[in-house]
Coordinates of C-alpha atoms and ligand atoms in Angstrom, one line a residue:
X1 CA -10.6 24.8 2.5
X2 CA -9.2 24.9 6.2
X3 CA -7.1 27.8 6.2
X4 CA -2.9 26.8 5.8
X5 CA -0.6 27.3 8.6
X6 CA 2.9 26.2 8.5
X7 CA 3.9 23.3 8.6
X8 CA 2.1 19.4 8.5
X9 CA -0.7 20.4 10.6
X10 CA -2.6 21.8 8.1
X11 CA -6.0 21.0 8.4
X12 CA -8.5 18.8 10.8
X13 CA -11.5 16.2 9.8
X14 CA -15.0 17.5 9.6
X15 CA -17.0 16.8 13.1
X16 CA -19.9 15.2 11.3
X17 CA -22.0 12.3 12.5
X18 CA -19.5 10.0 10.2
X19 CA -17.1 11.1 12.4
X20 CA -18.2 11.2 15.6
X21 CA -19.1 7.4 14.9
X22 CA -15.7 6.6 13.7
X23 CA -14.6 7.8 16.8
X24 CA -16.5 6.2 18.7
X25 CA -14.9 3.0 17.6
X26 CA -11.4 3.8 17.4
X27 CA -10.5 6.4 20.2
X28 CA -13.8 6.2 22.5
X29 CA -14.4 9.8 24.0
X30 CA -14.0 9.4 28.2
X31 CA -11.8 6.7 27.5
X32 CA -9.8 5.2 30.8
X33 CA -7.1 2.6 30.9
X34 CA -7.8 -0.1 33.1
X35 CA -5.9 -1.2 36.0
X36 CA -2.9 -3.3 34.6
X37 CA -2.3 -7.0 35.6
X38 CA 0.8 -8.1 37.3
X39 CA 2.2 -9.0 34.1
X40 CA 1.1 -9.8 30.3
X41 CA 1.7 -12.9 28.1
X42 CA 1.9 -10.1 25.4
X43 CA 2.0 -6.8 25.5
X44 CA 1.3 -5.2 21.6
X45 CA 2.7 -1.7 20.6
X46 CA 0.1 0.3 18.2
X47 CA -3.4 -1.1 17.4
X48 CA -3.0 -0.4 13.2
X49 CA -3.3 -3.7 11.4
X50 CA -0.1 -6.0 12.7
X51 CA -1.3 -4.6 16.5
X52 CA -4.9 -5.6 16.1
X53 CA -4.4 -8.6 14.2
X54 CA -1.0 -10.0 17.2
X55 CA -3.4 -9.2 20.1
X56 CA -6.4 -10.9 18.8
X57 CA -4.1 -13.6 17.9
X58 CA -2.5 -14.1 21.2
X59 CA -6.0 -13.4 23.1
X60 CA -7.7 -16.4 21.2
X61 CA -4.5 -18.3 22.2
X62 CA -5.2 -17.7 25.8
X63 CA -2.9 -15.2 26.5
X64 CA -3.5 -12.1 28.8
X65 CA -2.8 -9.4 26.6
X66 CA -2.3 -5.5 26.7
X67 CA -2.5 -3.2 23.6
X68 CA -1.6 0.2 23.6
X69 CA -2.3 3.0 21.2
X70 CA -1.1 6.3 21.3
X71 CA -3.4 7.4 18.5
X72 CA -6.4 5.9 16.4
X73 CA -7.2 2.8 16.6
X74 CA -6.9 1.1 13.2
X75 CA -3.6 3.0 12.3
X76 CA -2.5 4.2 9.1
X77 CA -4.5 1.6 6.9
X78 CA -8.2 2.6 8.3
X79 CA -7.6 7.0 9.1
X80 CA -5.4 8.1 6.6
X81 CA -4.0 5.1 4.1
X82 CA -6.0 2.1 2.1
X83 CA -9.7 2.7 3.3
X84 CA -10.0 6.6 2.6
X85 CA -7.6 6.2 -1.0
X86 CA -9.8 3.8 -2.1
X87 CA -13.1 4.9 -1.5
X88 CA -11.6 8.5 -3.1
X89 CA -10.2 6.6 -6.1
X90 CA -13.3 4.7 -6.3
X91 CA -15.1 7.6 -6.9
X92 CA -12.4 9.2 -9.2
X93 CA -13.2 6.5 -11.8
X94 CA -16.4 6.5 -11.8
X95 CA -15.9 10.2 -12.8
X96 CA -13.4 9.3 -15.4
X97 CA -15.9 6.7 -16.9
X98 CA -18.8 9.5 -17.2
X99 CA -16.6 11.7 -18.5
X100 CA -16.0 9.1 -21.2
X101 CA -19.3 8.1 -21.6
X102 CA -19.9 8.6 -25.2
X103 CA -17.0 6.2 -26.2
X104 CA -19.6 3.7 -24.9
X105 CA -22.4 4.9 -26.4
X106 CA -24.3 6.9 -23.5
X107 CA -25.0 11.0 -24.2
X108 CA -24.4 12.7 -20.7
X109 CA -25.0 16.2 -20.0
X110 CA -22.3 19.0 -20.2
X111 CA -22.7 19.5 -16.8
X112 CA -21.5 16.4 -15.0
X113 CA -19.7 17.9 -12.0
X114 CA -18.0 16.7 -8.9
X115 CA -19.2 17.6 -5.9
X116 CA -15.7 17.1 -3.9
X117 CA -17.4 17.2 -0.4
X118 CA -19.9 14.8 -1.3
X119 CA -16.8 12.6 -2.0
X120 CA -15.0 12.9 1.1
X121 CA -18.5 12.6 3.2
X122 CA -19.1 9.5 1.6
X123 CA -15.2 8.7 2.3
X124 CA -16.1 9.3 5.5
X125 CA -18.8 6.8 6.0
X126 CA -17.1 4.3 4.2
X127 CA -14.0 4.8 7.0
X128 CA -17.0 4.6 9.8
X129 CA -18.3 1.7 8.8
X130 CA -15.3 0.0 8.2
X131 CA -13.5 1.3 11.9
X132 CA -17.0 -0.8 13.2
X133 CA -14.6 -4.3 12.7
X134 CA -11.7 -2.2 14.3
X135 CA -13.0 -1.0 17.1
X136 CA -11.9 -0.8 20.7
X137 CA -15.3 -2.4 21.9
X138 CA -14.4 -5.4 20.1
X139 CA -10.9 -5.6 21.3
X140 CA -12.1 -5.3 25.1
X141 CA -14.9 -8.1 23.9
X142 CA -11.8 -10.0 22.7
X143 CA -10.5 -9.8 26.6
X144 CA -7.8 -7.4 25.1
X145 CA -6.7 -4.7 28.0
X146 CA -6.9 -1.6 25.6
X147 CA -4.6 1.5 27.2
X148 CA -4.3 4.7 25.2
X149 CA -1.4 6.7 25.9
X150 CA 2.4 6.6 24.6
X151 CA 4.5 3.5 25.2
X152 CA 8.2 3.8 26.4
X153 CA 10.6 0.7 26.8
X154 CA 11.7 1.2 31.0
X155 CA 13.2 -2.1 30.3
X156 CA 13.7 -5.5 28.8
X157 CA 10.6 -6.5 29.7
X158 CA 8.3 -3.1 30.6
X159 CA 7.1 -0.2 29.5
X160 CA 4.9 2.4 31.1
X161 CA 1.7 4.1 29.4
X162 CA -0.2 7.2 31.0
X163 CA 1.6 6.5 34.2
X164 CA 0.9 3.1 34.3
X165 CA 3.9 -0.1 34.1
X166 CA 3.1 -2.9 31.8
X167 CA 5.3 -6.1 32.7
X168 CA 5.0 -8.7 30.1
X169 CA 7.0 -12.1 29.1
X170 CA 6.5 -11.2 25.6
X171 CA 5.9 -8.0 23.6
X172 CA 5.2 -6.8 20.3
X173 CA 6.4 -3.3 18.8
X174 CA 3.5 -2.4 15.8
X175 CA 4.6 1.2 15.9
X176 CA 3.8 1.1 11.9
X177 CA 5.5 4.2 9.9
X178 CA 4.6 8.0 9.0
X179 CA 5.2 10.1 5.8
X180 CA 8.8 11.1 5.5
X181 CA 8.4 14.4 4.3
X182 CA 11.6 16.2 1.8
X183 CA 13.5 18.7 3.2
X184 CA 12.6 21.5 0.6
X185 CA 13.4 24.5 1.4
X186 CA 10.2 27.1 2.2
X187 CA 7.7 23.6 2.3
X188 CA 7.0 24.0 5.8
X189 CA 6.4 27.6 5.6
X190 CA 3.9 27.1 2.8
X191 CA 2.3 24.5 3.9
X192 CA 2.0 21.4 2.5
X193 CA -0.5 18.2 2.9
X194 CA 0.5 14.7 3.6
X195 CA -1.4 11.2 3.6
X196 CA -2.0 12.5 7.5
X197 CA -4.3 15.5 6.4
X198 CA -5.4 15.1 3.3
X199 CA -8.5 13.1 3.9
X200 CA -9.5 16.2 5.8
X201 CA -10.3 18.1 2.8
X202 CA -13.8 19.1 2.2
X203 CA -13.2 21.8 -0.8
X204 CA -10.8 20.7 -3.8
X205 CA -7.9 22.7 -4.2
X206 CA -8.0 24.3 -7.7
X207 CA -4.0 23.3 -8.8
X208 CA -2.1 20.4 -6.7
X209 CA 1.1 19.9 -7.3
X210 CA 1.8 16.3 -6.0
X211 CA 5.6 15.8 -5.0
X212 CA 6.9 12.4 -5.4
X213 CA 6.2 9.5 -8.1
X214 CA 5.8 6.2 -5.6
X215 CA 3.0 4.3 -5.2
X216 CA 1.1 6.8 -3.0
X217 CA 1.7 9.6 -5.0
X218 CA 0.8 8.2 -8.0
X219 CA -2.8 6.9 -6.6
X220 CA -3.4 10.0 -4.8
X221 CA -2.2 12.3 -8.2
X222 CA -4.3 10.7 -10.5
X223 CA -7.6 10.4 -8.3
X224 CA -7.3 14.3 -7.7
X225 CA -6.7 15.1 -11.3
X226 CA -9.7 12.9 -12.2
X227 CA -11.8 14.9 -10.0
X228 CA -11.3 17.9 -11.2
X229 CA -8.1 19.5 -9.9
X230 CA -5.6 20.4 -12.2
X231 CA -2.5 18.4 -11.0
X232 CA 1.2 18.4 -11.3
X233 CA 3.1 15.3 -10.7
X234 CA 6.9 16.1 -9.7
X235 CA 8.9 12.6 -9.6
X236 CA 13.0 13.0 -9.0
X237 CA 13.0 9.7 -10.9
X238 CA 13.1 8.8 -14.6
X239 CA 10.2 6.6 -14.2
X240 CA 7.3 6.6 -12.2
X241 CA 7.0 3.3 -9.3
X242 CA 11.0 2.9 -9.8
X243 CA 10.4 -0.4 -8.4
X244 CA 8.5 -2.1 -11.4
X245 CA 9.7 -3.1 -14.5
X246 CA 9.8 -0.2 -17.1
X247 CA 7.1 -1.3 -19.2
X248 CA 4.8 -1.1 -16.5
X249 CA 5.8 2.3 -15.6
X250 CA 5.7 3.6 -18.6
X251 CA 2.0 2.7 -19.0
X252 CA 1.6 4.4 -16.2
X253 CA 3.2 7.9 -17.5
X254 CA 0.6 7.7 -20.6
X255 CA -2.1 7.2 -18.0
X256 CA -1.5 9.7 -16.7
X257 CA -0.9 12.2 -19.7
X258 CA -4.1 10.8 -21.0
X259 CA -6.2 12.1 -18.2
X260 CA -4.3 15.6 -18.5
X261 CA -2.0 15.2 -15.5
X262 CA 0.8 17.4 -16.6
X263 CA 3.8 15.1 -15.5
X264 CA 7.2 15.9 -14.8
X265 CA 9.9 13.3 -14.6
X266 CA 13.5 13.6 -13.3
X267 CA 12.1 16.8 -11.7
X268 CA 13.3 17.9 -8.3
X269 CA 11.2 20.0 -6.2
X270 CA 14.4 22.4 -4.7
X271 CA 12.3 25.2 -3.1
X272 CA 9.3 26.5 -2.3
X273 CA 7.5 30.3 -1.9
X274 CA 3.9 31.8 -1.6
X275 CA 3.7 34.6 -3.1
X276 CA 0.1 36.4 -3.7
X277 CA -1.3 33.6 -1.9
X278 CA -0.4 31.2 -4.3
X279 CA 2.3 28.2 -3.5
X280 CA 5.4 28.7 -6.3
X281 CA 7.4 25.6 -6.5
X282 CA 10.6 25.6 -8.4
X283 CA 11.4 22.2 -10.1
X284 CA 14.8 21.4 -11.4
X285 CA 15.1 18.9 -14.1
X286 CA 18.5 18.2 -15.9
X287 CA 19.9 22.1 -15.9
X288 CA 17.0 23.5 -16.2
X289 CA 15.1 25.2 -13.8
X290 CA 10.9 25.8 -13.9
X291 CA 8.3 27.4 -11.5
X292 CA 5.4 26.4 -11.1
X293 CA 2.1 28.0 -9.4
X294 CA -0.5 25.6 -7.4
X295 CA -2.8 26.5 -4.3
X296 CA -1.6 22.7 -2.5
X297 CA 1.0 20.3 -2.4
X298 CA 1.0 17.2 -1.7
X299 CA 4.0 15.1 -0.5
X300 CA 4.1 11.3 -1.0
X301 CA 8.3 10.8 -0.8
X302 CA 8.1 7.7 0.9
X303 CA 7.7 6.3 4.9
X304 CA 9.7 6.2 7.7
X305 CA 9.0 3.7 10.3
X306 CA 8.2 4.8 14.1
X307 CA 10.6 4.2 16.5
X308 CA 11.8 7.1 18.1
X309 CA 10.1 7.8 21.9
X310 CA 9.9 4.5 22.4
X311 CA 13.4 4.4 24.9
X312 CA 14.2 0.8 22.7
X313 CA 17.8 1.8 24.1
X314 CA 16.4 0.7 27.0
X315 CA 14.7 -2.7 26.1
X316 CA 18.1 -3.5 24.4
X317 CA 16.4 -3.3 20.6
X318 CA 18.4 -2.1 18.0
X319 CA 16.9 -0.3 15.2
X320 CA 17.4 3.1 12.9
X321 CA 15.5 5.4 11.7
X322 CA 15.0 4.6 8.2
X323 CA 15.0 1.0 8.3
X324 CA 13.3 0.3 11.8
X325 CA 13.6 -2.3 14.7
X326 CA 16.0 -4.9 13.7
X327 CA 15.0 -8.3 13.3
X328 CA 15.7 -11.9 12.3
X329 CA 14.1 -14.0 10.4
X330 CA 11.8 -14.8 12.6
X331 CA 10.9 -11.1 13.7
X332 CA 12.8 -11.4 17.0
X333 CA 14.1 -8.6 18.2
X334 CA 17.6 -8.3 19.6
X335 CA 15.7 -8.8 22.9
X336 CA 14.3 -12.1 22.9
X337 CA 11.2 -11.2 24.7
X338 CA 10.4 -8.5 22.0
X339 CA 9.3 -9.2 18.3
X340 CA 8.3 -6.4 15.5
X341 CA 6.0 -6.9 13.1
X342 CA 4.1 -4.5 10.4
X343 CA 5.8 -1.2 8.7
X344 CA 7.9 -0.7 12.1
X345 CA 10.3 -3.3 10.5
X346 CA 9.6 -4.6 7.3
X347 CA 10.8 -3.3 4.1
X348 CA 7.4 -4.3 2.6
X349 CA 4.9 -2.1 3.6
X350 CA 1.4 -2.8 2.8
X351 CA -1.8 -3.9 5.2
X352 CA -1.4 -7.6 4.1
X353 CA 2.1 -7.9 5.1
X354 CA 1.6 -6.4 8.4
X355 CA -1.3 -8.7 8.5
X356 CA 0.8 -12.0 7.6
X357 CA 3.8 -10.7 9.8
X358 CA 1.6 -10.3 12.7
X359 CA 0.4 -13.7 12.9
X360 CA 3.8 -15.1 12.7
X361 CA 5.3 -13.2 15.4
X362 CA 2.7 -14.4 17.6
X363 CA 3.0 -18.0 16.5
X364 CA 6.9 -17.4 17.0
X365 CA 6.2 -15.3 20.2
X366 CA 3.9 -17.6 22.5
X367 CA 4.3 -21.9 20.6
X368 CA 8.0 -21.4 20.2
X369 CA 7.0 -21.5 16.4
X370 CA 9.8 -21.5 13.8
X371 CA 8.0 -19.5 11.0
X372 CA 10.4 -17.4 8.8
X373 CA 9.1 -13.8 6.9
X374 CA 11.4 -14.9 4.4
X375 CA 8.8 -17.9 3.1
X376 CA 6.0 -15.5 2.4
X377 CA 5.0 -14.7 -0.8
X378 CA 3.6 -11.2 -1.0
X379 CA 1.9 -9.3 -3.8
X380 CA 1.4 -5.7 -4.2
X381 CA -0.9 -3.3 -6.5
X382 CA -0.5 0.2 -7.0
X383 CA -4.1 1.3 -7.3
X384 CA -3.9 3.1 -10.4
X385 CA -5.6 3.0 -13.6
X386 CA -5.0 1.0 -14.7
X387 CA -3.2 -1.0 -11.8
X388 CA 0.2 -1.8 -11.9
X389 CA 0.6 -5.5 -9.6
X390 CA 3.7 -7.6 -8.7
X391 CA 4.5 -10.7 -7.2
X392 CA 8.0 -12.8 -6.8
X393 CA 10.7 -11.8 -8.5
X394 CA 11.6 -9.3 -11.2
X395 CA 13.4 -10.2 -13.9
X396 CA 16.4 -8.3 -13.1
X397 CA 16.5 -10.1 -9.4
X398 CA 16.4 -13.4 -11.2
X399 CA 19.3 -12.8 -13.2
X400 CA 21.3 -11.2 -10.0
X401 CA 20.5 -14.9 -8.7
X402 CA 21.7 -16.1 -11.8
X403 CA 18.6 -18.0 -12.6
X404 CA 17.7 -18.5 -16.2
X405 CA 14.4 -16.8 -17.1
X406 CA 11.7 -17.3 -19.5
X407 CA 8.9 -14.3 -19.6
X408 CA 5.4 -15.2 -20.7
X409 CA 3.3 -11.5 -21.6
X410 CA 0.1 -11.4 -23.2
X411 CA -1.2 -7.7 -23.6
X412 CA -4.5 -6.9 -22.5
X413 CA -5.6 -6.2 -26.4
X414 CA -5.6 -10.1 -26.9
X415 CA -8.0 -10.6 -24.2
X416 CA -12.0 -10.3 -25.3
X417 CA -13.3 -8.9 -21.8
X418 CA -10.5 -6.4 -22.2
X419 CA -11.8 -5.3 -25.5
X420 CA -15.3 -5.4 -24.8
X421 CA -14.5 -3.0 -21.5
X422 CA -12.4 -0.6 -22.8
X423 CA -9.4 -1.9 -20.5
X424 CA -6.8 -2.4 -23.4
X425 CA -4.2 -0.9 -21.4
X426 CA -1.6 -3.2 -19.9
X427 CA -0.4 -6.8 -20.2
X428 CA 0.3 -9.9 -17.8
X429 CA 3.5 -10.8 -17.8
X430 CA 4.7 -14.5 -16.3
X431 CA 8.2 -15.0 -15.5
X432 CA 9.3 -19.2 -14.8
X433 CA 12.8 -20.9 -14.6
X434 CA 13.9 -21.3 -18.3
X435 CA 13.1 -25.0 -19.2
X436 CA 10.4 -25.7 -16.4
X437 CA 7.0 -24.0 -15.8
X438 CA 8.0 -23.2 -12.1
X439 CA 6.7 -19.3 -11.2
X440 CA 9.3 -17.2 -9.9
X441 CA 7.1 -13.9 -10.0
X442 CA 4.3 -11.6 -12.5
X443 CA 4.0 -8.6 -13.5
X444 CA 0.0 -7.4 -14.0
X445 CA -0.7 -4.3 -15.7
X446 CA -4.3 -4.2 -16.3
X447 CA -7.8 -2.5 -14.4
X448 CA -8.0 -5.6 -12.2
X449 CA -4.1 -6.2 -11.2
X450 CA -5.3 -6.6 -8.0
X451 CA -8.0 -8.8 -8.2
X452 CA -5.5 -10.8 -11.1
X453 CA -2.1 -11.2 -9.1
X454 CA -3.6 -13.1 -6.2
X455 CA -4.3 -16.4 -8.9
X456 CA -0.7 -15.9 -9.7
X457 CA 0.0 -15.8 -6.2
X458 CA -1.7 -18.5 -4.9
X459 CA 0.3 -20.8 -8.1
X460 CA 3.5 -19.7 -6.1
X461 CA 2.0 -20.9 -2.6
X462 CA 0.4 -23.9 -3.7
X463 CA 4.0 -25.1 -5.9
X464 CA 1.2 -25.2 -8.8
X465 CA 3.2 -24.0 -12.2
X466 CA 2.2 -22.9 -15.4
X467 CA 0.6 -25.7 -16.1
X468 CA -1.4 -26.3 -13.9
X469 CA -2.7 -22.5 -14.7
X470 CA -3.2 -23.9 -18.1
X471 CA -5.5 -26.9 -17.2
X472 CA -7.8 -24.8 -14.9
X473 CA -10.9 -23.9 -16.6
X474 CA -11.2 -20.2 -16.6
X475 CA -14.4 -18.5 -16.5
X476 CA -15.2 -16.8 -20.6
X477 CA -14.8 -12.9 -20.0
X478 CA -12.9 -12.3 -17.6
X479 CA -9.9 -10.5 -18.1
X480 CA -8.0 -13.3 -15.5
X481 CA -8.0 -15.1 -19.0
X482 CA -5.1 -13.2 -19.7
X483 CA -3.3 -15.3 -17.2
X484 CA -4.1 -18.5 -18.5
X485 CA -3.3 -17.4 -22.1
X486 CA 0.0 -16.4 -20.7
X487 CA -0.1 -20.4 -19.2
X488 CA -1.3 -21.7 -22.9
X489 CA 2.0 -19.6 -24.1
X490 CA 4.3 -21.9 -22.0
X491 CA 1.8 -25.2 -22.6
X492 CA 2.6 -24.3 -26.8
X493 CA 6.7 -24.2 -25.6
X494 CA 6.7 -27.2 -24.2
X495 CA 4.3 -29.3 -26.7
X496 CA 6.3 -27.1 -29.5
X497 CA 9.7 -28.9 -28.6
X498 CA 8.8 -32.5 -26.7
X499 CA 7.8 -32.5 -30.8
X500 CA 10.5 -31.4 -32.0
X501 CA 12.7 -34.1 -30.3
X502 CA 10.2 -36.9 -31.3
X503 CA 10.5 -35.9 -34.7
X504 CA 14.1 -35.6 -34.3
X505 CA 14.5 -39.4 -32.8
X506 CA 12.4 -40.3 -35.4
X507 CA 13.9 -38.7 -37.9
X508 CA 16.9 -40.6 -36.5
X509 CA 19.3 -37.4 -36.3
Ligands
FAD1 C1 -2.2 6.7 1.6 C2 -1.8 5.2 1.9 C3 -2.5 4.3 1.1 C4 -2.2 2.9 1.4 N1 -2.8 2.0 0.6 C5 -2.5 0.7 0.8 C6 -3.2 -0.3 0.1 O1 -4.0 -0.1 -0.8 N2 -2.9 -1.6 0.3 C7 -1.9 -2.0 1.3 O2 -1.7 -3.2 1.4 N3 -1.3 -1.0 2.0 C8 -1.6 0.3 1.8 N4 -1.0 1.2 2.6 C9 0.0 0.8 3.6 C10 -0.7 0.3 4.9 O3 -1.5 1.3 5.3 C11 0.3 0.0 6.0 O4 1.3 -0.9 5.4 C12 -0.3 -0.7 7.2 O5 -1.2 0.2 7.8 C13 0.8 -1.0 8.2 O6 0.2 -1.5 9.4 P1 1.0 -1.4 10.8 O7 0.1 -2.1 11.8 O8 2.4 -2.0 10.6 O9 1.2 0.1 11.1 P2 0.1 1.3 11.3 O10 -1.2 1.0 10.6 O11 0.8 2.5 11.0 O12 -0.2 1.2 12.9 C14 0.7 1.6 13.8 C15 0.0 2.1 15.1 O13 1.0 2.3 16.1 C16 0.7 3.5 16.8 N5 1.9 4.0 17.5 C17 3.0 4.5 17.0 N6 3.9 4.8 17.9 C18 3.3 4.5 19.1 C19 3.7 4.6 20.5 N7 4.9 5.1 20.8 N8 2.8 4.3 21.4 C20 1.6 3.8 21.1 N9 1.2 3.7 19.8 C21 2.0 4.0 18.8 C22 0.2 4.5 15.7 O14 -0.6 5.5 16.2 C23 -0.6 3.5 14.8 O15 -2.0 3.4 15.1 C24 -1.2 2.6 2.4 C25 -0.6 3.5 3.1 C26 -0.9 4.9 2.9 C27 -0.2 5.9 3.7

């Protein structure tokens, strides 16, 4: 393992032909800016997913556009977020399933083993592959002006980059967010990892102490365990993913303790030592006070969006550091010549909502559009196992509104494909306005939740209901059944009392 030194700089990737190629696409070696034009009918800030997606939007619009990146191209979700934690989780399962081969019937040899930098090389090609799409050859081929350098605000309407001054009639800040790491005492000293350098890895650590129970800890704790290292998972919280409902999480603690993650909730991490080159973390839960011994730790305590260095004081955008640019509705800045899209400003943040943010501050930006952020319907997965997806509303934020709910659930042990796969672990879980079978949000605990939530989702968009969900023919085996048994629930409901009142008005009473 690259040796620790303090602080978050902690280790570097590999120089391998994977990476040399990914590179190659996403921060081209030589690299110079081009001469800017007099001015820009966009000029985009940060080429991660809202960047790329706003200044290939506004280029097939017609507009002369300028994107600048101070980094890699691709941002968080290519380099260090969704591409390399799934292609690591991928591989953790498969692991998991060989381990549990026999259940199914197949006799492996005793000595299975994971061969940890096999893993990350193939991560590694996965992220070359996938930075091909991304890459700054195809933004040029766009007709995007690509400059690399640091962007500062000199105004309300330009910045400068690597000495150069952008003017533009419209801008974009895509400045995305970066691990916000706790303030433990002795962390930096010891040395820590973070979704930044972790993919750098090339030898497992034996013991990793993972610090934080959110949605990246959680994927990143149970991947490592399941290849091999023995983990810790420190969450401050009762519950892990404090944003789902309880059931959910709670599936996800026995997950976890099933695959022989030693968990520890309502922990705090207060300090941290290395003595006899091992990391000693002391955890406080309740009154009581433990130490543990690992050789890495991991932080995953949540993101903080990037807006500092940017002078924004100077482009008259408002913004803070914890919660980002400010913006309306509409993703307008307090400068009307400058919109925000992606983790810069949005409380959700995930790829897709960068994605579906970008498009309408563009459509806002240059056609005067009227689109609001507040009509989209987003869904989520935590890419656990097994995963853990939401969409609309909880139950709890119903009842805040003072809506009346009715819940649907159907566990995954009622489902055949469930059974037949060994994926009994979970439910669906279809919340609707009492009396109607109008979707106000889901709750999918189940191997697919990914794949599963976007047919709940698309019911949302589409003003289908329940029933609807309960006259579409769904394939036999398939654990998306579970969704339309959920949909024959409410179906039963609703025959069960339109009956009831017949044979009441027949009855004459
Ligand atoms: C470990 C991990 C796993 C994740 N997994 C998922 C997942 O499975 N599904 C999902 O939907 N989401 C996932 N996410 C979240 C997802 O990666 C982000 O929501 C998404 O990348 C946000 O895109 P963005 O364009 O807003 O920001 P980013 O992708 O962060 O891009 C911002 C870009 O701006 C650049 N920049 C910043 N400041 C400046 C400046 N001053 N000048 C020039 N350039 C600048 C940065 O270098 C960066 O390239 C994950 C995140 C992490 C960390």
């Amino acid at each position: 393992m690259t040796a620790p030194s303090p602080g978050r700089a902690y280790s570097v990737p590999p120089e391998d032909a994977c990476e040399r190629e990914h590179l190659r696409s996403v921060r081209p070696p030589g690299w110079h800016n081009p001469e800017p034009a007099d001015r820009y009918g966009l000029v985009v800030v940060g080429a991660g997913t809202a960047g790329q997606v706003a200044a290939n939007a506004a280029a097939a619009l017609g507009a002369k556009v300028a994107l600048v990146e101070h980094g890699l191209f691709g941002g968080n979700c290519l380099n260090i977020g969704c591409v390399p934690s799934k292609s690591i989780i991928r591989t953790s399962r498969l692991y998991a399933e060989m381990r549990n081969a026999e259940q199914y019937g197949v006799q492996m040899p005793d000595d299975i083993r994971v061969d940890f930098a096999a893993v990350m090389r193939r991560m590694r090609g996965i992220r070359a592959r996938i930075s091909r799409a991304q890459s700054v050859r195809r933004m040029v081929a766009a007709n995007v002006d690509v400059f690399f350098g640091d962007a500062r605000f000199t105004g309300a309407d330009s910045l400068t980059v690597d000495g150069s001054r952008l003017r533009f009639r419209k801008a974009l800040i895509a400045t995305g967010a970066r691990p916000d790491t706790p303030s433990i005492p002795g962390l930096a000293e010891a040395g820590y990892f973070t979704n930044e350098t972790v993919f750098n890895l090339t030898e497992a650590p034996r013991r990793l102490l993972v610090i934080g129970g959110g949605p990246l800890g959680c994927e990143m704790a149970q991947a490592f365990c399941r290849l091999g290292v023995r983990t810790i998972i420190a969450q401050e919280r009762p519950l892990f993913l404090p944003r789902e409902e309880r059931d959910a999480a709670q599936i996800l603690a026995d997950s976890f303790a099933r695959d022989g993650m030693e968990v520890r909730l309502n922990a705090r991490a207060v300090s941290v030592r290395v003595e006899g080159g091992e990391k000693l973390v002391d955890l406080v839960t309740d009154d009581y006070r433990s130490t543990v011994a690992v050789d890495a730790i991991l932080t995953g305590t949540g993101r903080v969006p990037n807006v500092d260095g940017l002078n924004l004081e100077s482009a008259g955008v408002s913004y803070d550091n914890t919660t980002g640019v400010h913006v309306d509705d509409f993703l307008r800045t307090d400068n009307h010549r400058i919109y925000a899209a992606g983790d810069a400003c949005l409380v959700d943040k995930f790829n897709h909502t960068a994605e579906a943010s970008a498009r309408i501050a563009v459509r806002n930006a240059l056609q005067s559009g009227r689109e609001r952020v507040h009509d989209l319907v987003i869904p989520w997965c935590t890419y656990t196992d097994p995963e853990i997806a939401h969409v609309g509303l909880y139950v709890r934020q119903a009842l805040e509104r003072k809506i009346p709910v009715k819940t649907f659930t159907v566990p995954m042990h009622d489902v055949d494909r469930a059974i037949t796969d060994d994926d009994e672990m979970g439910f669906v879980k279809i919340h609707v306005r009492e009396g109607t079978d109008h979707i106000l949000g889901a709750t999918i605990v189940a191997r697919h939740a990914g794949e599963m939530i976007n047919e709940i989702t698309l019911a949302m968009v589409a003003g289908a209901g329940l029933s609807a969900i309960a006259r579409t023919i769904h394939s036999y085996g398939t654990q998306a059944e579970a969704i339309k048994l959920a949909a024959d629930a409410y179906e039963r409901t609703r025959a069960a009392s339109g009956h009831s009142s017949f044979l009441q008005r027949w009855m004459g009473r």
